[in-house]
Coordinates of C-alpha atoms and ligand atoms in Angstrom, one line a residue:
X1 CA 72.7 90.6 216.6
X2 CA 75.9 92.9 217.6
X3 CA 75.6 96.2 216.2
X4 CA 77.3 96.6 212.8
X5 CA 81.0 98.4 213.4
X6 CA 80.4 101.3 210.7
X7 CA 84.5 101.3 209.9
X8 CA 84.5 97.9 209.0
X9 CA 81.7 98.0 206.9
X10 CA 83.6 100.8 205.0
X11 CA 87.1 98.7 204.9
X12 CA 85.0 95.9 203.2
X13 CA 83.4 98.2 201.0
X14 CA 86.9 99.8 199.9
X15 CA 88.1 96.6 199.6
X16 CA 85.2 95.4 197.2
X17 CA 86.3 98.9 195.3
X18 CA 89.8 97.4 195.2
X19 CA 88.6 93.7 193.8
X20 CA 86.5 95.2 191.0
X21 CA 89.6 97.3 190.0
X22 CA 88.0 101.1 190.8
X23 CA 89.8 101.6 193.8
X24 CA 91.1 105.2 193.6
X25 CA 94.5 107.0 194.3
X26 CA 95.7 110.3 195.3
X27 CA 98.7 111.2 193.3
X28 CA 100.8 114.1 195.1
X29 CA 102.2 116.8 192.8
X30 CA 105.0 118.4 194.3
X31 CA 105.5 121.3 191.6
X32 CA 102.9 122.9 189.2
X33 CA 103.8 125.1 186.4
X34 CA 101.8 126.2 183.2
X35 CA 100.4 122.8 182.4
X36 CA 103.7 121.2 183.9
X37 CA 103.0 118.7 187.0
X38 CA 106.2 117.4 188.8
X39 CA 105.3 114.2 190.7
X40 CA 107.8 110.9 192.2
X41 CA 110.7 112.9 190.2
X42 CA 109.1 113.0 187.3
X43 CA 107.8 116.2 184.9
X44 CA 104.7 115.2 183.7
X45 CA 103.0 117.2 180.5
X46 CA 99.3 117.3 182.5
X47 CA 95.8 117.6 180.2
X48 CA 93.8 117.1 183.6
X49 CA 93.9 120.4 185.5
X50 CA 90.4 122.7 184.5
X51 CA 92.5 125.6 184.2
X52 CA 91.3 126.2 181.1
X53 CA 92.4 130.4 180.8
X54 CA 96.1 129.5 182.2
X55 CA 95.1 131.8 184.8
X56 CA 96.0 129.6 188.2
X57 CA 99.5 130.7 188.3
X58 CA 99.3 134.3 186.5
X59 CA 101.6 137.0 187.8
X60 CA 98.3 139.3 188.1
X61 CA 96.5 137.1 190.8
X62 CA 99.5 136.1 192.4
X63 CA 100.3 139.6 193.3
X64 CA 96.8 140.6 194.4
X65 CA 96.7 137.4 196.8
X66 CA 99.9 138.7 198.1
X67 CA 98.7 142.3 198.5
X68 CA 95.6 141.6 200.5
X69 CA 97.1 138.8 202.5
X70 CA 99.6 141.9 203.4
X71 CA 96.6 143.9 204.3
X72 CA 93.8 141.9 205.3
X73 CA 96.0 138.3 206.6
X74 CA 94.8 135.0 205.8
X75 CA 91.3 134.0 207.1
X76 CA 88.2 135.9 207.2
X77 CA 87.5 134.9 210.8
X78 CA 83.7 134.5 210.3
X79 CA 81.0 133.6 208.4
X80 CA 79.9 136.5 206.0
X81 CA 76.8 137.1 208.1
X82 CA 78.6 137.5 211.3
X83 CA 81.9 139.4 210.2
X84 CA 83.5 137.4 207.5
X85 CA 82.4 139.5 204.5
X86 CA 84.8 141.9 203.4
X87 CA 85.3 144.2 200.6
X88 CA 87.0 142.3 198.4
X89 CA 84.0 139.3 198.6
X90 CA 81.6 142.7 198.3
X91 CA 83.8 143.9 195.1
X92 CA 83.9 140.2 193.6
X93 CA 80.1 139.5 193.9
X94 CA 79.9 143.0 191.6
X95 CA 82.0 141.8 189.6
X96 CA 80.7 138.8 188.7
X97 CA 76.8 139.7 188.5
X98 CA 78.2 142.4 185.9
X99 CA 79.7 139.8 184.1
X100 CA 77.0 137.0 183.5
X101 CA 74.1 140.2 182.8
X102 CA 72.4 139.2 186.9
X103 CA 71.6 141.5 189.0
X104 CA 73.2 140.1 192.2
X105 CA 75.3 137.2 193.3
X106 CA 76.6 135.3 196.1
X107 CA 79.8 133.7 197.0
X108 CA 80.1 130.4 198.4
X109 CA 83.3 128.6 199.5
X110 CA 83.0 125.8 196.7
X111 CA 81.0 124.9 193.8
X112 CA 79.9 121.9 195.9
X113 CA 78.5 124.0 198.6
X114 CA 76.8 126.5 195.8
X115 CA 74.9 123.9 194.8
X116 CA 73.8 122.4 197.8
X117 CA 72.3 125.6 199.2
X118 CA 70.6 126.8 196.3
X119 CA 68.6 123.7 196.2
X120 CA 68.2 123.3 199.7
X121 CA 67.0 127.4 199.7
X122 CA 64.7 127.3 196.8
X123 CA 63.1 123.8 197.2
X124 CA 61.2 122.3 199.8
X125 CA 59.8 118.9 200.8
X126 CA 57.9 117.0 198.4
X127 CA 58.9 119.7 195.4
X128 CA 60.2 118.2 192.2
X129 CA 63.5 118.7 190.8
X130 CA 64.0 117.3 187.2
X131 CA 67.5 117.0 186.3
X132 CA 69.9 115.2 183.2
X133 CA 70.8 112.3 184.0
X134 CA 74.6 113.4 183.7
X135 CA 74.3 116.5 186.3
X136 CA 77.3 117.2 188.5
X137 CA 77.0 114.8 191.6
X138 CA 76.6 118.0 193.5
X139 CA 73.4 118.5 192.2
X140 CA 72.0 115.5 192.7
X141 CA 72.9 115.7 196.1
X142 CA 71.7 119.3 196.2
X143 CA 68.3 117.7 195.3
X144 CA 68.5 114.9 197.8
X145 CA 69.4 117.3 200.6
X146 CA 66.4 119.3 199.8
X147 CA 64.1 116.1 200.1
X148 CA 62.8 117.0 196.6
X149 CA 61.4 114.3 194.5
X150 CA 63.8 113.8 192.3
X151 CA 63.2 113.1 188.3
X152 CA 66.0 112.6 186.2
X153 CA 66.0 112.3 182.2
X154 CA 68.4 110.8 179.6
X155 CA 71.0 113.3 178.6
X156 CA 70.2 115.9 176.7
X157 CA 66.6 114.6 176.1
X158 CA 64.0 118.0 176.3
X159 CA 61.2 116.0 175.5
X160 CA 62.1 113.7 178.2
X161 CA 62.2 116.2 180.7
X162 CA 59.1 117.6 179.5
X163 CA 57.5 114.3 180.6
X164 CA 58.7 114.5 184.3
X165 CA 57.7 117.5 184.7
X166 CA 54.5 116.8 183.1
X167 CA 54.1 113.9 185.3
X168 CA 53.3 116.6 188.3
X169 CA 51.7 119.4 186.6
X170 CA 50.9 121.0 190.2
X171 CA 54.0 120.5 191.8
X172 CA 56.7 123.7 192.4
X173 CA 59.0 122.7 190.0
X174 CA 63.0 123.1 189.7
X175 CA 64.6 121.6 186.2
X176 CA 69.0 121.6 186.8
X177 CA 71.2 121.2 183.8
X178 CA 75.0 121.5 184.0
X179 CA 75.5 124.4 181.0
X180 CA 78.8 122.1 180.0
X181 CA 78.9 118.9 181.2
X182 CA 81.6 117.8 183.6
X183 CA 82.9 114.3 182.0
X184 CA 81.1 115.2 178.6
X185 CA 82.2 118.1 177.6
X186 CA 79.0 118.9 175.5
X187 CA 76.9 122.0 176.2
X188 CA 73.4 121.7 177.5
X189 CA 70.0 122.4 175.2
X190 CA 69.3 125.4 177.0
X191 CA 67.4 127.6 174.4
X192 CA 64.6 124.4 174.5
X193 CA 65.4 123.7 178.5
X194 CA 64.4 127.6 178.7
X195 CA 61.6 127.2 176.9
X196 CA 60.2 124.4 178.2
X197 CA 60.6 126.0 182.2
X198 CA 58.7 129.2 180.9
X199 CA 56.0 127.2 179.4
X200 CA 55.3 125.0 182.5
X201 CA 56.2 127.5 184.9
X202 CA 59.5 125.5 186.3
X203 CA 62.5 127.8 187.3
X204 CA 65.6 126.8 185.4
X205 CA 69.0 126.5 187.5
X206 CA 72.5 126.0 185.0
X207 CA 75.7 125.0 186.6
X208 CA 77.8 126.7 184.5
X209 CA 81.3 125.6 186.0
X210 CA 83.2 124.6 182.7
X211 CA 81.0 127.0 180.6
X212 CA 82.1 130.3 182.5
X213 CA 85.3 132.0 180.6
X214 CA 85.0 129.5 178.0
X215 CA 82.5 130.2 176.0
X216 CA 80.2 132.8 175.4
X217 CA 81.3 136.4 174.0
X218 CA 83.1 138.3 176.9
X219 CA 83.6 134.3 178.2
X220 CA 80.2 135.1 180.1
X221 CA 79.8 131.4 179.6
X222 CA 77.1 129.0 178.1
X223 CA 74.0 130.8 179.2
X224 CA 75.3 133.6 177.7
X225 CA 76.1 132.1 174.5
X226 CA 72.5 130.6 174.1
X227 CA 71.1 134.1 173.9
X228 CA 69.8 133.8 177.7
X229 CA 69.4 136.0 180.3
X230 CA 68.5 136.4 183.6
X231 CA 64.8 135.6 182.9
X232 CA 65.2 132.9 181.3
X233 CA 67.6 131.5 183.7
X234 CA 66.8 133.1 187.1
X235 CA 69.4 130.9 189.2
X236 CA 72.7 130.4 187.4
X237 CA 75.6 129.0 189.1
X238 CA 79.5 128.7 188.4
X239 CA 82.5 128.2 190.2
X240 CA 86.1 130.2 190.4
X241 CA 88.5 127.1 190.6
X242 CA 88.4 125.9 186.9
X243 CA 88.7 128.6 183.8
X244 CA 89.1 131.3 186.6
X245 CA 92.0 129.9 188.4
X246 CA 91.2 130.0 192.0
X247 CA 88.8 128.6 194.4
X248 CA 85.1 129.2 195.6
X249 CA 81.9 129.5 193.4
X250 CA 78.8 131.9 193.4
X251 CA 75.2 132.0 192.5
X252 CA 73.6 134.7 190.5
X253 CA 70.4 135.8 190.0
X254 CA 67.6 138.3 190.7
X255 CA 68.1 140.7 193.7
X256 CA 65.2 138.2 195.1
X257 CA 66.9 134.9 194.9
X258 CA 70.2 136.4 196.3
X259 CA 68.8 138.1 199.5
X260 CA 66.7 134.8 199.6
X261 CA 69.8 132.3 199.7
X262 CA 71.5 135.0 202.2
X263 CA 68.6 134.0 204.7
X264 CA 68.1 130.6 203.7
X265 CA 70.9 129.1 202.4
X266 CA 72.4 126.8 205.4
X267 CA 75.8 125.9 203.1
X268 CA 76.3 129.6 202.9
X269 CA 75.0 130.9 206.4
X270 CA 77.2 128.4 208.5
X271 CA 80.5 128.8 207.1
X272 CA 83.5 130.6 206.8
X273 CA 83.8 133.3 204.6
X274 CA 86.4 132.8 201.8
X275 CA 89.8 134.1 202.7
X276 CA 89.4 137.9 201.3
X277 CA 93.2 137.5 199.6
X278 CA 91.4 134.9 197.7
X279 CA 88.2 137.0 196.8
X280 CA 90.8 139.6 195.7
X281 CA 92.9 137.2 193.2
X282 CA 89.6 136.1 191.7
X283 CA 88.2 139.6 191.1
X284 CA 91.4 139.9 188.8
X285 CA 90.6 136.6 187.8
X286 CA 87.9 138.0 186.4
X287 CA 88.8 141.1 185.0
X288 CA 91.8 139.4 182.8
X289 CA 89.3 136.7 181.9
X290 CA 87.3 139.4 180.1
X291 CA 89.7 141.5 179.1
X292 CA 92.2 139.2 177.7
X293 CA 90.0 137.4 174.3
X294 CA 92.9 135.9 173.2
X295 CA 93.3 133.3 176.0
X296 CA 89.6 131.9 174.9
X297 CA 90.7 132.6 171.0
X298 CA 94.1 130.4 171.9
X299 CA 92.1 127.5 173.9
X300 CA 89.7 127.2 170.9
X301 CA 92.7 127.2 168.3
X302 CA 93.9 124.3 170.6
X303 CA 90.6 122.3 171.1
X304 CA 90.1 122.8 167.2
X305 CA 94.0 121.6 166.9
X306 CA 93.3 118.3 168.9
X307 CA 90.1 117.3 167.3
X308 CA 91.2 117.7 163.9
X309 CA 93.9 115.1 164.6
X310 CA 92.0 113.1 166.7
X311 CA 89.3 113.0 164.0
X312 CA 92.5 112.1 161.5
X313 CA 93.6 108.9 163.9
X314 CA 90.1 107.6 163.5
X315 CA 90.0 108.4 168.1
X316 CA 86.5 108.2 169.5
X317 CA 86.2 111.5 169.7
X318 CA 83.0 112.8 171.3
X319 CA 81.3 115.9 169.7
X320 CA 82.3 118.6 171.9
X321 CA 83.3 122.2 171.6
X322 CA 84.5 122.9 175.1
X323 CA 87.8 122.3 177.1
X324 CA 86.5 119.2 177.7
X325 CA 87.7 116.2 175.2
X326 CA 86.9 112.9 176.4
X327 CA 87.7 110.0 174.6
X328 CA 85.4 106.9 175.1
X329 CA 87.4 104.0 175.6
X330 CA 84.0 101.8 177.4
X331 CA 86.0 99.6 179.7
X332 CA 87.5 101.1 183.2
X333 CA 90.3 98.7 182.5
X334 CA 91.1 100.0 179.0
X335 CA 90.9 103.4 180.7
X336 CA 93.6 102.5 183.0
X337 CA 95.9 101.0 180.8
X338 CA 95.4 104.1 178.0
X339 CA 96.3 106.4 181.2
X340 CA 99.1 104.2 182.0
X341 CA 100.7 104.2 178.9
X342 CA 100.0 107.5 178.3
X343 CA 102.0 108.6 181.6
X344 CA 105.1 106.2 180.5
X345 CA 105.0 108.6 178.0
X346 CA 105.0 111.4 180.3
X347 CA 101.5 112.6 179.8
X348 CA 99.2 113.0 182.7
X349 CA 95.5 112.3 182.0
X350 CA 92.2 111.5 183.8
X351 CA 91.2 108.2 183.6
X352 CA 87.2 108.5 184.5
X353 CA 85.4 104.9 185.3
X354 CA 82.5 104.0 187.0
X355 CA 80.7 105.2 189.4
X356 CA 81.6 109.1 188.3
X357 CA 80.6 108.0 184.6
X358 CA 78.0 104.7 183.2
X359 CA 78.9 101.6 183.3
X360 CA 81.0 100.8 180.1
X361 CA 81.5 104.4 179.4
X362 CA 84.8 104.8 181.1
X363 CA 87.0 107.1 179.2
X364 CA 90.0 109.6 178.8
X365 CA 89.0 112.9 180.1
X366 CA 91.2 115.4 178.1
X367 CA 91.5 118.7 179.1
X368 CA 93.0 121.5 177.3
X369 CA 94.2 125.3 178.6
X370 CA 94.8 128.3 177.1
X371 CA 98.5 127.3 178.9
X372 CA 99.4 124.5 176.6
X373 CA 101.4 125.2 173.3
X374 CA 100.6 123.7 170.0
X375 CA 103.7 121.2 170.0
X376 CA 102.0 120.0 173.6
X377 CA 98.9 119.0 171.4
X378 CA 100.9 117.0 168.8
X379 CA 102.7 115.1 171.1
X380 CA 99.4 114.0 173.0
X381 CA 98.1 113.2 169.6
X382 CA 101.3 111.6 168.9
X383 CA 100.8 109.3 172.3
X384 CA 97.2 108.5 171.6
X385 CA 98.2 107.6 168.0
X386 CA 100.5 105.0 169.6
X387 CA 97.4 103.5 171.6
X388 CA 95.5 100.3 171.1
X389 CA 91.8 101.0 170.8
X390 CA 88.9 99.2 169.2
X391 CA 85.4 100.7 168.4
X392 CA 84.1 102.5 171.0
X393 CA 80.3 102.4 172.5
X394 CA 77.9 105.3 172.5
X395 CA 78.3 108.6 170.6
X396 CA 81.4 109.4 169.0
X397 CA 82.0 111.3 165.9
Ligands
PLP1 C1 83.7 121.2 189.8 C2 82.2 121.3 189.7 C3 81.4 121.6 190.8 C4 82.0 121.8 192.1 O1 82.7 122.9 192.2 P1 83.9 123.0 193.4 O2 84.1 124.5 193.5 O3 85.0 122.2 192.8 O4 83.3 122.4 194.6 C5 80.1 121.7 190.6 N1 79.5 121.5 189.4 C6 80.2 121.1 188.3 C7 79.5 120.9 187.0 C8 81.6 121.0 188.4 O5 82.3 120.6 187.4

């Protein structure tokens, strides 16, 4: 038997992609502005982008990108352990562990990476990792990396996870929850998920990527707004690219766990450092994010704005009080076709199918920003008004 040519076995599997009608697209956008997206020559009214502060293009971050790229250029050069790690990553890791109540944290150059060498740091061979069934693909990666054993339960189901963990009573034990979930929208258990890792001895990691400047006093995020600390969850990661408006993520924790990933973390110790001009931008990121309430006060005005006429229309709505406001439409095809018709209408929305969600739970993933304006929100709701859609599966309100 020849040797199987490994392109051609991925042509045949795009193609397959293609044939079942999930192949996917890049779209280029040629212009961004607010929640504006100019694409083929046309102005699109975008609820896709996870800016959900309005901070990506704020004059504020702008001008501190420009001012370090002025002083400090573009790349960092290095990795942080060689010569990469500059002030402003040094100033941005205070600022953040100040911010979620840690005592440390770390940068990495994406959420994806964050993830990856947490897990890989903190776990080792044969360990178990319990995780929702709906956790960020990065984290069940994160866990396969690792060469954990991993156990996964149905969403949102503590007593489920109990079980797993139950199931190896002796083993070290990690339990990973996104704090909001990515396609869901829906915040995590975490007061019981807390509880249950203290009683059986499992350390309790939150990805807290759509959580962190959305909710929580202060917009320290879900943990935060669960009454938890830094005890109760010792490794707590987020990212800078969605309610912060830039790029990169970090993980936060005890003094222990961060000095720990320094030496161990192999996604962090064999890269580049962020560009500093970047670090910089997303240490005022932060700052505005805390100081200015009213962005979170305006995206929650919004989010309660859409779902009181979604809820009118009858939409399946799912029960969600984050950024995040999926509608479950169950067929990838009926997905497509919403998003299509939505975009005649000049509307730009995610259409999520299979494999990133269930089968039969493809949806409309709608996201709002503190950027958008009321009248932005009616005439979305106007759109989807003008929608077919029949009863949907799983829970809706
Ligand atoms: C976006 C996201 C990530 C990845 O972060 P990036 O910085 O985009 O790599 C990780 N976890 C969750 C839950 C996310 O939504």
């Amino acid at each position: 038997m020849p040797r199987t040519d490994l392109l051609e076995r991925l042509t045949i599997q795009t193609s397959e992609r293609e044939h079942v009608k999930l192949l996917r697209r890049l779209r280029v956008i040629d212009h961004a502005e607010g929640p504006w997206l100019e694409s083929d020559g046309r102005r699109l009214l975008g609820f896709c982008s996870n800016d959900y502060l309005g901070l990506a293009q704020h004059p504020q971050l702008i001008a501190a990108l420009k001012r370090a790229a002025d002083d400090e250029g573009v790349g960092s050069g290095s990795a942080h352990l060689i010569c990469g790690h500059r002030r402003e990553h040094a100033q941005l890791e205070e600022a953040l562990a100040e911010w979620t109540g840690r005592e440390r944290a770390l940068l990495f150059s994406t959420g994806y990476m964050a993830n990856l060498g947490a897990m890989q740091a903190l776990l080792a061979r044969g360990d178990l990792c319990v995780q929702d069934k709906l956790n960020h693909a990065c984290l069940l990666d994160g866990a396969q990396l690792a060469g954990a054993e991993l156990k996964r339960y149905p969403h949102a189901d503590v007593e489920a996870a109990a079980r797993q963990l139950a199931t190896r009573p002796d083993a070290a034990a990690l339990l990973a929850t996104d704090g909001v979930f990515s396609m869901d929208g829906d915040v995590a258990p975490l007061a019981d998920l807390a509880a249950l890792c203290t009683r059986e001895h499992a350390t309790l990691m939150v990805d807290d990527a759509h959580g962190l400047g959305v909710l929580g006093a202060d917009g320290a995020g879900s943990v935060a707004a669960a009454g938890l600390g830094q005890r109760e969850v010792p490794v707590l990661m987020a990212t800078l690219g969605k309610a912060l408006g830039c790029s990169g993520a970090f993980v936060a924790g005890p003094a222990a766990l961060v000095e720990g990933l320094l030496q161990f973390a192999r996604p962090y110790v064999y890269t580049t450092a962020m560009p500093p001009a970047l670090a910089a931008a997303a240490c005022t990121a932060v700052e505005i994010a805390r100081r200015e309430g009213w962005r979170r006060e305006r995206l929650h005005a919004l989010i309660a704005r859409f779902r009181s006429g979604a809820v009118q229309l009858g939409l399946p709505l799912m029960d969600t009080p984050s950024a995040i406001q999926p509608l479950l439409l169950g067929d990838a095809q009926a997905a497509l076709d919403a998003a299509q018709r939505l975009e005649q209408r000049g509307l730009l929305v995610g259409a999520i199918r299979p494999p990133t969600v269930p089968q039969g739970q493809a949806r409309l993933r709608i996201t709002l920003s503190a950027a958008h304006e009321d009248e932005h929100v009616d005439r979305l709701l106007d759109a989807l008004a003008g929608l077919p859609h029949g009863s949907p599966p799983g829970r809706h309100v």
